[in-house]
Amino acid sequence: MIRTITVRESYDWITENDVTAAQFEELIRYIEEKYPNEQVLDQKYKRIRFINYVGVIQCSDVRYEIIPKLTLSPVDDRKSLLGMLSITKFLPISFDKQLLKGEEKGDLLMAVIFTFVDRLLSQLRKGLYKTYERYEGNLYTLRGKIEFSKHIRKNAFQKTKAYCTFDEHTENNSLNQLFKCALLIVKNYMNTHALTLYVERCLGYLERVDIIQFSQSKLESISFNRQNERFRDTVLFAKLIVERATIYSKGRSASSFSFLFKMNMLFEKYIEVALREAFGNNEVVSQHAEKRLLRNKKSGNWNILLKPDFVVNNKVILDTKWKSATYKGRSRYVQSDIYQMYAYVTAYKDVERCILLYPKQEGEVEYPVWEVTDMEKTIEMCSVRIDAFWETVSELKKMLNS
């Protein structure tokens, strides 16, 4: 029986009261192996919490859902996360509304897997991707060409066989082997009859495909052409599963895998999509990198590159911050963020406003607006809803046009 533990990124702790010591150790080992250079966990004595990352981790018998804190309801936060992943294309597949069945049942992983398997099954029904693969073997019938050196070595006293090499048009290629590997990883964790049936149907199409272990180089060797381009999104998704899978053999064999996403990058990309929807592609410049803050008097070179997240209509700079902008009902900020905005507003002569943009996580809060000395410019703190895309677009329009 698989347990699901749902926690909010940066807020909720997992302790050894929630899981066994073995499950606690398995989770830490998995993070250390698959995310060795990332700060995924905030680890204290006998407790951990996830920071900077959201998504899902499937361990041997516990499923961890990490969702952003956007509303007071985990169900709404889960739905919002799926919407953000779909809108930003952080996953190589899009979530159609009718396929969010996992989300409706309160299961993030099942929503993601259902969409992948449904898309894959639809593609397999149109026909498997086949390639010409080189085979060799000691056969009773002549195929291709005889490998004389191997034939003489193996058949010196066997006159009825011929050792041949030949090309065969087959579905047993690396692309289909990748699909089968990914399906077998997720198969044991399906919790609905419909999803289990979809997985079994996909595996039925791949019955004649070999089961192999994928190395990173093997994954990278899979390429696309006119014949297999229609599989691109499902191939990329299957790669995500296989790349983040690991096998533990301490007492039993179990496969663990994950879909984790950096929340600050996801938030920034989501805001970019919303800004382009609100103001058009031509009015929004992301990661603007044409200004430098200081000029070196000795060399004459300009130094200290400035790179705001967004410049809108050459009048407003927005910098996204995935952190809470409130504490106990009052606004809070980090002084270094304000210094950064002051650098922007100084270097960008035409800019009138610099906005630190936070996710809205509580009710209405009065945020400060600072006037820049000797300039008719302002530095502001604002927050925006991200639980519904069109609400985000509407609030950004109102915010920037005010």
CSV table of C-alpha atoms in Angstrom, one decimal, residues 61-279:
chain,number,residue,atom,x,y,z
A,61,ASP,CA,6.2,2.8,-0.7
A,62,VAL,CA,5.7,6.5,0.0
A,63,ARG,CA,4.8,9.2,-2.5
A,64,TYR,CA,5.8,12.8,-1.6
A,65,GLU,CA,3.9,15.6,-3.2
A,66,ILE,CA,5.5,19.0,-2.9
A,67,ILE,CA,3.2,21.8,-3.9
A,68,PRO,CA,3.5,25.6,-3.8
A,69,LYS,CA,1.7,27.5,-1.1
A,70,LEU,CA,-0.8,29.7,-3.0
A,71,THR,CA,-4.1,29.2,-1.3
A,72,LEU,CA,-5.5,27.7,1.9
A,73,SER,CA,-6.4,24.5,0.1
A,74,PRO,CA,-3.9,21.8,-1.0
A,75,VAL,CA,-6.4,20.7,-3.7
A,76,ASP,CA,-6.4,24.2,-5.2
A,77,ASP,CA,-2.6,24.5,-5.0
A,78,ARG,CA,-2.2,21.1,-6.7
A,79,LYS,CA,-4.5,22.3,-9.5
A,80,SER,CA,-2.6,25.6,-9.8
A,81,LEU,CA,0.7,23.7,-10.1
A,82,LEU,CA,-0.6,21.6,-12.9
A,83,GLY,CA,-1.9,24.7,-14.7
A,84,MET,CA,1.5,26.4,-14.3
A,85,LEU,CA,3.4,23.3,-15.6
A,86,SER,CA,1.0,23.2,-18.6
A,87,ILE,CA,1.1,26.9,-19.5
A,88,THR,CA,4.9,27.2,-19.2
A,89,LYS,CA,5.6,23.8,-21.0
A,90,PHE,CA,8.0,22.8,-18.2
A,91,LEU,CA,6.8,19.3,-18.9
A,92,PRO,CA,7.1,18.2,-22.6
A,93,ILE,CA,3.4,17.4,-22.7
A,94,SER,CA,0.3,19.6,-22.2
A,95,PHE,CA,-2.5,18.8,-19.8
A,96,ASP,CA,-5.8,18.7,-21.5
A,97,LYS,CA,-8.6,19.5,-19.2
A,98,GLN,CA,-10.4,16.2,-19.6
A,99,LEU,CA,-7.2,14.4,-18.6
A,100,LEU,CA,-6.8,16.0,-15.2
A,101,LYS,CA,-8.5,13.0,-13.6
A,102,GLY,CA,-5.6,12.3,-11.2
A,103,GLU,CA,-5.9,15.9,-9.9
A,104,GLU,CA,-9.6,15.5,-9.4
A,105,LYS,CA,-8.8,12.6,-7.1
A,106,GLY,CA,-6.2,14.5,-5.3
A,107,ASP,CA,-3.1,12.8,-6.8
A,108,LEU,CA,-0.6,14.9,-8.7
A,109,LEU,CA,1.5,11.9,-10.0
A,110,MET,CA,-1.5,10.2,-11.4
A,111,ALA,CA,-2.6,13.3,-13.3
A,112,VAL,CA,0.9,13.6,-14.8
A,113,ILE,CA,1.2,9.9,-15.7
A,114,PHE,CA,-2.3,9.6,-17.1
A,115,THR,CA,-1.6,12.4,-19.5
A,116,PHE,CA,1.7,10.8,-20.7
A,117,VAL,CA,0.2,7.3,-21.0
A,118,ASP,CA,-2.9,8.5,-22.8
A,119,ARG,CA,-0.8,10.5,-25.3
A,120,LEU,CA,1.6,7.5,-25.8
A,121,LEU,CA,-1.3,5.1,-26.4
A,122,SER,CA,-2.8,7.4,-29.0
A,123,GLN,CA,0.5,7.5,-30.8
A,124,LEU,CA,1.1,3.7,-30.6
A,125,ARG,CA,-2.4,3.1,-32.1
A,126,LYS,CA,-1.3,5.0,-35.2
A,127,GLY,CA,1.6,2.6,-35.6
A,128,LEU,CA,4.9,1.8,-33.9
A,129,TYR,CA,8.1,3.5,-35.0
A,130,LYS,CA,10.2,0.9,-36.9
A,131,THR,CA,13.9,1.0,-38.0
A,132,TYR,CA,16.3,-1.2,-39.7
A,133,GLU,CA,18.5,-2.9,-37.1
A,134,ARG,CA,21.6,-5.0,-37.7
A,135,TYR,CA,21.4,-8.5,-36.3
A,136,GLU,CA,23.7,-11.5,-36.5
A,137,GLY,CA,23.3,-15.1,-35.6
A,138,ASN,CA,23.8,-18.8,-36.5
A,139,LEU,CA,20.8,-19.6,-38.6
A,140,TYR,CA,19.3,-22.6,-40.5
A,141,THR,CA,18.4,-20.3,-43.4
A,142,LEU,CA,20.7,-17.9,-45.2
A,143,ARG,CA,19.9,-14.2,-44.5
A,144,GLY,CA,21.9,-11.2,-45.5
A,145,LYS,CA,25.5,-12.1,-45.8
A,146,ILE,CA,27.7,-14.9,-44.3
A,147,GLU,CA,30.4,-13.8,-41.8
A,148,PHE,CA,32.9,-16.4,-43.0
A,149,SER,CA,35.4,-16.2,-40.1
A,150,LYS,CA,32.6,-16.7,-37.5
A,151,HIS,CA,30.9,-19.3,-39.7
A,152,ILE,CA,34.0,-21.4,-39.9
A,153,ARG,CA,34.7,-21.1,-36.2
A,154,LYS,CA,31.2,-22.0,-35.1
A,155,ASN,CA,30.2,-24.4,-37.9
A,156,ALA,CA,33.3,-26.5,-38.8
A,157,PHE,CA,31.3,-29.6,-38.0
A,158,GLN,CA,27.8,-28.3,-38.5
A,159,LYS,CA,26.8,-28.2,-42.2
A,160,THR,CA,23.2,-27.1,-41.7
A,161,LYS,CA,23.8,-23.7,-40.3
A,162,ALA,CA,25.2,-20.4,-41.5
A,163,TYR,CA,26.5,-17.5,-39.4
A,164,CYS,CA,24.9,-14.4,-41.0
A,165,THR,CA,24.5,-10.7,-40.4
A,166,PHE,CA,21.4,-9.1,-41.7
A,167,ASP,CA,19.2,-6.0,-41.4
A,168,GLU,CA,15.6,-6.3,-40.1
A,169,HIS,CA,12.8,-3.8,-40.2
A,170,THR,CA,11.7,-4.0,-36.5
A,171,GLU,CA,10.0,-2.1,-33.7
A,172,ASN,CA,12.8,-3.3,-31.3
A,173,ASN,CA,14.7,0.0,-31.3
A,174,SER,CA,16.0,2.3,-28.7
A,175,LEU,CA,13.0,4.7,-28.9
A,176,ASN,CA,10.5,1.9,-28.2
A,177,GLN,CA,12.8,0.4,-25.6
A,178,LEU,CA,12.7,3.7,-23.8
A,179,PHE,CA,8.9,3.7,-23.7
A,180,LYS,CA,8.9,0.2,-22.3
A,181,CYS,CA,11.4,1.1,-19.7
A,182,ALA,CA,9.5,4.1,-18.5
A,183,LEU,CA,6.2,2.2,-18.5
A,184,LEU,CA,7.6,-0.6,-16.4
A,185,ILE,CA,9.0,2.0,-13.9
A,186,VAL,CA,5.6,3.6,-13.3
A,187,LYS,CA,3.5,0.4,-13.6
A,188,ASN,CA,3.7,-0.7,-10.0
A,189,TYR,CA,2.4,2.6,-8.7
A,190,MET,CA,-0.9,3.0,-10.6
A,191,ASN,CA,-3.8,3.4,-8.2
A,192,THR,CA,-6.7,3.4,-10.7
A,193,HIS,CA,-8.1,0.6,-12.8
A,194,ALA,CA,-8.3,2.9,-15.9
A,195,LEU,CA,-4.7,4.0,-15.7
A,196,THR,CA,-3.5,0.4,-15.1
A,197,LEU,CA,-5.4,-0.6,-18.2
A,198,TYR,CA,-3.8,2.2,-20.3
A,199,VAL,CA,-0.3,1.1,-19.2
A,200,GLU,CA,-1.1,-2.6,-20.0
A,201,ARG,CA,-2.4,-1.6,-23.5
A,202,CYS,CA,0.8,0.4,-24.2
A,203,LEU,CA,2.9,-2.6,-23.0
A,204,GLY,CA,0.9,-4.8,-25.3
A,205,TYR,CA,1.9,-2.8,-28.3
A,206,LEU,CA,5.5,-3.1,-27.2
A,207,GLU,CA,5.5,-6.9,-26.5
A,208,ARG,CA,8.2,-7.6,-29.0
A,209,VAL,CA,10.5,-4.9,-27.7
A,210,ASP,CA,13.4,-5.9,-25.5
A,211,ILE,CA,13.8,-4.7,-21.9
A,212,ILE,CA,17.1,-2.9,-21.4
A,213,GLN,CA,18.9,-0.7,-18.9
A,214,PHE,CA,19.5,2.8,-20.2
A,215,SER,CA,22.7,4.7,-19.5
A,216,GLN,CA,22.9,8.5,-20.0
A,217,SER,CA,24.8,8.0,-23.3
A,218,LYS,CA,22.1,5.6,-24.5
A,219,LEU,CA,19.4,8.2,-23.6
A,220,GLU,CA,21.3,10.9,-25.4
A,221,SER,CA,21.7,8.8,-28.5
A,222,ILE,CA,17.9,8.8,-29.3
A,223,SER,CA,17.4,11.3,-32.1
A,224,PHE,CA,14.4,12.5,-34.1
A,225,ASN,CA,13.6,12.4,-37.8
A,226,ARG,CA,10.5,12.7,-40.0
A,227,GLN,CA,9.4,9.2,-39.1
A,228,ASN,CA,9.5,9.6,-35.3
A,229,GLU,CA,8.9,13.4,-34.8
A,230,ARG,CA,5.3,12.7,-33.7
A,231,PHE,CA,6.7,10.9,-30.7
A,232,ARG,CA,8.9,13.8,-29.5
A,233,ASP,CA,6.9,15.0,-26.5
A,234,THR,CA,6.3,11.4,-25.2
A,235,VAL,CA,10.0,10.6,-25.7
A,236,LEU,CA,11.1,13.6,-23.7
A,237,PHE,CA,8.7,12.7,-21.0
A,238,ALA,CA,9.9,9.1,-20.9
A,239,LYS,CA,13.4,10.4,-20.6
A,240,LEU,CA,12.4,12.4,-17.5
A,241,ILE,CA,11.1,9.2,-15.9
A,242,VAL,CA,14.2,7.1,-16.7
A,243,GLU,CA,16.7,9.8,-15.9
A,244,ARG,CA,15.2,10.3,-12.4
A,245,ALA,CA,14.8,6.6,-11.7
A,246,THR,CA,17.0,4.7,-9.3
A,247,ILE,CA,17.0,1.2,-7.9
A,248,TYR,CA,17.5,0.5,-4.3
A,249,SER,CA,18.4,-3.1,-3.3
A,250,LYS,CA,18.5,-2.8,0.5
A,251,GLY,CA,16.4,-5.8,1.4
A,252,ARG,CA,14.2,-5.5,-1.6
A,253,SER,CA,14.2,-4.1,-5.1
A,254,ALA,CA,12.2,-0.9,-5.7
A,255,SER,CA,12.3,1.8,-8.3
A,256,SER,CA,12.2,5.4,-7.2
A,257,PHE,CA,11.6,8.4,-9.6
A,258,SER,CA,10.6,12.0,-9.5
A,259,PHE,CA,9.3,15.1,-11.3
A,260,LEU,CA,10.8,18.1,-9.5
A,261,PHE,CA,10.8,21.7,-10.8
A,262,LYS,CA,12.7,24.8,-9.5
A,263,MET,CA,9.9,27.0,-8.3
A,264,ASN,CA,11.6,30.3,-8.8
A,265,MET,CA,12.2,29.4,-12.5
A,266,LEU,CA,8.7,28.1,-12.9
A,267,PHE,CA,7.3,31.3,-11.4
A,268,GLU,CA,9.4,33.5,-13.6
A,269,LYS,CA,8.4,31.6,-16.8
A,270,TYR,CA,4.7,31.7,-15.8
A,271,ILE,CA,4.9,35.5,-15.3
A,272,GLU,CA,6.6,35.8,-18.7
A,273,VAL,CA,3.8,33.9,-20.5
A,274,ALA,CA,1.2,36.1,-18.7
A,275,LEU,CA,3.0,39.3,-19.5
A,276,ARG,CA,3.2,38.4,-23.2
A,277,GLU,CA,-0.5,37.6,-23.2
A,278,ALA,CA,-1.3,40.9,-21.5
A,279,PHE,CA,1.0,43.2,-23.5
